[in-house]
mmCIF file of C-alpha atoms in Angstrom:
data_model
loop_
_atom_site.group_PDB
_atom_site.id
_atom_site.type_symbol
_atom_site.label_atom_id
_atom_site.label_comp_id
_atom_site.label_asym_id
_atom_site.label_seq_id
_atom_site.Cartn_x
_atom_site.Cartn_y
_atom_site.Cartn_z
ATOM 1 C CA SER S 1 -13.237 -15.078 -15.836
ATOM 2 C CA ARG S 2 -11.575 -18.410 -15.469
ATOM 3 C CA VAL S 3 -10.162 -17.565 -12.009
ATOM 4 C CA GLU S 4 -13.574 -16.483 -10.723
ATOM 5 C CA SER S 5 -15.293 -19.693 -11.941
ATOM 6 C CA LEU S 6 -12.486 -21.884 -10.609
ATOM 7 C CA VAL S 7 -12.632 -20.340 -7.106
ATOM 8 C CA ILE S 8 -16.469 -20.411 -6.899
ATOM 9 C CA ARG S 9 -16.663 -24.005 -8.203
ATOM 10 C CA ASN S 10 -14.091 -25.275 -5.586
ATOM 11 C CA PHE S 11 -15.356 -23.113 -2.782
ATOM 12 C CA PRO S 12 -19.081 -22.565 -3.029
ATOM 13 C CA ASP S 13 -19.228 -20.287 -0.024
ATOM 14 C CA PHE S 14 -17.169 -17.679 -1.886
ATOM 15 C CA PHE S 15 -18.633 -14.873 -3.951
ATOM 16 C CA VAL S 16 -17.102 -11.894 -5.787
ATOM 17 C CA ILE S 17 -17.043 -8.641 -3.815
ATOM 18 C CA ASN S 18 -14.985 -6.557 -6.146
ATOM 19 C CA TYR S 19 -12.992 -6.606 -9.345
ATOM 20 C CA GLY S 20 -9.848 -4.516 -9.334
ATOM 21 C CA TRP S 21 -7.476 -3.767 -12.189
ATOM 22 C CA HIS S 22 -5.180 -6.575 -11.028
ATOM 23 C CA LYS S 23 -7.069 -8.594 -8.472
ATOM 24 C CA ILE S 24 -10.408 -10.276 -7.694
ATOM 25 C CA VAL S 25 -11.657 -9.947 -4.175
ATOM 26 C CA PHE S 26 -13.795 -12.764 -2.822
ATOM 27 C CA GLY S 27 -15.961 -12.728 0.287
ATOM 28 C CA ASN S 28 -17.159 -15.764 2.219
ATOM 29 C CA ARG S 29 -20.761 -16.204 3.201
ATOM 30 C CA SER S 30 -19.972 -17.909 6.509
ATOM 31 C CA VAL S 31 -17.453 -15.133 7.555
ATOM 32 C CA GLY S 32 -19.224 -12.106 6.261
ATOM 33 C CA THR S 33 -17.272 -8.925 5.524
ATOM 34 C CA SER S 34 -14.605 -9.515 8.061
ATOM 35 C CA VAL S 35 -12.217 -11.524 5.864
ATOM 36 C CA VAL S 36 -11.595 -11.635 2.070
ATOM 37 C CA LEU S 37 -9.541 -13.676 -0.315
ATOM 38 C CA LYS S 38 -7.704 -11.696 -2.839
ATOM 39 C CA VAL S 39 -6.530 -13.518 -6.008
ATOM 40 C CA GLY S 40 -4.256 -11.995 -8.636
ATOM 41 C CA ALA S 41 -0.962 -12.082 -10.412
ATOM 42 C CA LYS S 42 2.092 -13.058 -8.466
ATOM 43 C CA ARG S 43 3.696 -9.559 -8.620
ATOM 44 C CA VAL S 44 0.491 -7.852 -7.472
ATOM 45 C CA ILE S 45 -0.057 -10.171 -4.453
ATOM 46 C CA GLU S 46 3.611 -9.904 -3.559
ATOM 47 C CA ASN S 47 3.459 -6.101 -3.766
ATOM 48 C CA ASP S 48 0.495 -6.086 -1.278
ATOM 49 C CA HIS S 49 2.441 -8.359 1.077
ATOM 50 C CA ARG S 50 5.652 -6.303 0.737
ATOM 51 C CA ALA S 51 3.810 -3.081 1.550
ATOM 52 C CA TYR S 52 2.251 -4.850 4.660
ATOM 53 C CA LYS S 53 5.716 -6.043 5.760
ATOM 54 C CA ARG S 54 7.272 -2.570 5.302
ATOM 55 C CA ILE S 55 5.633 -1.282 8.440
ATOM 56 C CA PRO S 56 7.438 -2.478 11.590
ATOM 57 C CA GLU S 57 5.560 -5.314 13.291
ATOM 58 C CA LYS S 58 4.994 -3.186 16.377
ATOM 59 C CA HIS S 59 2.895 -0.681 14.456
ATOM 60 C CA ARG S 60 1.755 -2.807 11.442
ATOM 61 C CA HIS S 61 -1.830 -3.608 12.583
ATOM 62 C CA GLN S 62 -2.371 -0.035 13.662
ATOM 63 C CA TYR S 63 -2.301 1.066 10.004
ATOM 64 C CA PHE S 64 -2.851 -2.078 7.974
ATOM 65 C CA ALA S 65 -5.602 -4.653 7.927
ATOM 66 C CA ARG S 66 -4.118 -7.929 9.174
ATOM 67 C CA ILE S 67 -2.985 -10.372 6.484
ATOM 68 C CA TYR S 68 -3.439 -13.881 7.808
ATOM 69 C CA TRP S 69 -1.593 -15.772 5.039
ATOM 70 C CA HIS S 70 -0.494 -15.433 1.528
ATOM 71 C CA THR S 71 0.668 -17.659 -1.318
ATOM 72 C CA LYS S 72 2.049 -16.842 -4.681
ATOM 73 C CA TYR S 73 -1.407 -15.902 -6.136
ATOM 74 C CA CYS S 74 -3.685 -15.527 -3.045
ATOM 75 C CA LEU S 75 -3.976 -13.365 0.058
ATOM 76 C CA LEU S 76 -6.248 -13.810 3.034
ATOM 77 C CA GLN S 77 -6.918 -10.428 4.680
ATOM 78 C CA GLN S 78 -9.089 -8.639 7.220
ATOM 79 C CA HIS S 79 -11.755 -6.584 5.554
ATOM 80 C CA GLY S 80 -14.519 -4.288 6.662
ATOM 81 C CA LEU S 81 -16.876 -1.539 5.701
ATOM 82 C CA PRO S 82 -15.744 1.380 3.539
ATOM 83 C CA ALA S 83 -14.037 4.150 5.444
ATOM 84 C CA HIS S 84 -14.152 7.793 4.542
ATOM 85 C CA LEU S 85 -11.500 9.901 6.355
ATOM 86 C CA THR S 86 -11.425 13.630 6.317
ATOM 87 C CA ASP S 87 -8.624 15.346 4.283
ATOM 88 C CA ALA S 88 -6.781 16.083 7.484
ATOM 89 C CA GLN S 89 -6.941 12.476 8.759
ATOM 90 C CA LEU S 90 -6.006 11.121 5.320
ATOM 91 C CA LYS S 91 -3.050 13.493 5.166
ATOM 92 C CA ALA S 92 -1.848 12.390 8.592
ATOM 93 C CA LEU S 93 -2.058 8.747 7.631
ATOM 94 C CA ARG S 94 -0.144 9.406 4.385
ATOM 95 C CA VAL S 95 2.612 11.189 6.233
ATOM 96 C CA THR S 96 2.939 8.316 8.699
ATOM 97 C CA VAL S 97 3.157 5.570 6.216
ATOM 98 C CA SER S 98 5.280 7.556 3.614
ATOM 99 C CA LYS S 99 8.278 6.887 5.892
ATOM 100 C CA TYR S 100 7.997 3.253 4.807
ATOM 101 C CA GLY S 101 7.720 3.907 1.072
ATOM 102 C CA ILE S 102 3.960 3.716 0.832
ATOM 103 C CA PHE S 103 2.511 6.672 -1.062
ATOM 104 C CA ASP S 104 -0.832 5.558 -2.621
ATOM 105 C CA VAL S 105 -3.139 5.799 0.423
ATOM 106 C CA LYS S 106 -6.551 7.038 -0.555
ATOM 107 C CA ASN S 107 -10.110 6.559 0.805
ATOM 108 C CA GLU S 108 -10.743 3.735 -1.733
ATOM 109 C CA ASN S 109 -7.921 1.677 -0.186
ATOM 110 C CA LEU S 110 -9.188 2.048 3.410
ATOM 111 C CA ARG S 111 -11.703 -0.027 5.350
ATOM 112 C CA LEU S 112 -13.205 0.215 8.790
ATOM 113 C CA VAL S 113 -11.791 -2.777 10.747
ATOM 114 C CA ASN S 114 -12.906 -3.069 14.371
ATOM 115 C CA GLY S 115 -13.930 0.564 14.253
ATOM 116 C CA GLU S 116 -10.583 1.870 12.913
ATOM 117 C CA ALA S 117 -9.665 2.890 9.428
ATOM 118 C CA LYS S 118 -7.067 0.478 8.102
ATOM 119 C CA ILE S 119 -5.208 0.195 4.743
ATOM 120 C CA ILE S 120 -6.275 -2.872 2.734
ATOM 121 C CA ASP S 121 -4.495 -2.130 -0.542
ATOM 122 C CA ALA S 122 -1.183 -0.258 -0.853
ATOM 123 C CA SER S 123 1.877 -0.401 -3.062
ATOM 124 C CA VAL S 124 5.469 0.013 -2.162
ATOM 125 C CA THR S 125 7.011 2.617 -4.420
ATOM 126 C CA ARG S 126 10.273 4.458 -4.544
ATOM 127 C CA ILE S 127 10.122 7.962 -3.103
ATOM 128 C CA PRO S 128 8.846 10.313 -5.818
ATOM 129 C CA LEU S 129 11.407 12.707 -7.196
ATOM 130 C CA PRO S 130 9.500 15.827 -6.144
ATOM 131 C CA THR S 131 9.515 14.567 -2.558
ATOM 132 C CA VAL S 132 13.308 13.989 -2.679
ATOM 133 C CA LEU S 133 13.929 17.414 -4.123
ATOM 134 C CA ARG S 134 11.722 19.069 -1.495
ATOM 135 C CA LYS S 135 13.638 17.201 1.313
ATOM 136 C CA ILE S 136 16.942 18.379 -0.160
ATOM 137 C CA ASP S 137 15.713 21.950 -0.161
ATOM 138 C CA GLU S 138 14.738 21.553 3.506
ATOM 139 C CA ILE S 139 18.139 20.311 4.620
ATOM 140 C CA ARG S 140 20.352 22.472 2.269
ATOM 141 C CA PRO S 141 20.648 25.416 4.549
ATOM 142 C CA LYS S 142 21.902 23.208 7.352
ATOM 143 C CA LEU S 143 24.787 21.765 5.148
ATOM 144 C CA PRO S 144 28.269 23.037 4.709
ATOM 145 C CA LYS S 145 28.734 25.411 1.771
ATOM 146 C CA LYS S 146 30.771 23.035 -0.460
ATOM 147 C CA LEU S 147 28.219 20.206 0.014
ATOM 148 C CA SER S 148 25.347 22.549 -0.639
ATOM 149 C CA SER S 149 26.891 23.702 -4.024
ATOM 150 C CA TRP S 150 27.400 20.043 -5.012
ATOM 151 C CA ILE S 151 23.719 19.259 -4.263
ATOM 152 C CA ARG S 152 22.719 22.376 -6.289
ATOM 153 C CA LYS S 153 24.613 21.028 -9.311
ATOM 154 C CA ILE S 154 22.891 17.564 -9.050
ATOM 155 C CA THR S 155 19.422 19.042 -8.674
ATOM 156 C CA LYS S 156 20.056 21.424 -11.532
ATOM 157 C CA ARG S 157 20.706 18.419 -13.823
ATOM 158 C CA PHE S 158 17.440 16.799 -12.725
ATOM 159 C CA ASN S 159 15.556 20.063 -13.457
ATOM 160 C CA GLU S 160 17.089 20.302 -16.905
ATOM 161 C CA ARG S 161 15.731 16.957 -18.025
#
C-alpha cells in the first residue's frame, strides 16, 4: 500500500508487523517488539486513543499498553508478545474494563508487556442493549412499584421491535 511504502521509505528501520482491517502496525528493528507504530484512518486512531483515555490514569497502565504519543493518523504504543488468557482471566478483564465502555477485549487484542497481559487494541462502544436490559432486571426488584411498572413499559417497547 502507499502508506506502507511511504513509512518504510522515510524510516528504513521500520517493517510491517501486522495488517489489520483499519490499521497497519510497524515494528522498529532497533527497538524490537517493545514499541510499535500504528498508522490508520483518523477515526480509527482516535478511537484507540479514546479507549485508552477512558480508564482512569491511576489504573490505565494496569490494563492498557502505554501509548507514548499519538497524532491524527499515527500512534506509538508499547507492544509485546502474544498473550493467551484463560477464559476466567479474560472474563475478569472484560468485566473490569466494561465499566469504562470497553467491550471488545479478546485474546487477539492482548499482548504480554513486562510479563503482564495488556490491551493493545480496543474500541469504545456504547453499552450493548442486552447489557442494559439485564442491569434493569437486576435493579427492578429494589425500585418502588410505580417506577418498576414504568420501566416494564419501556423495556416492553424495546422487546417488541
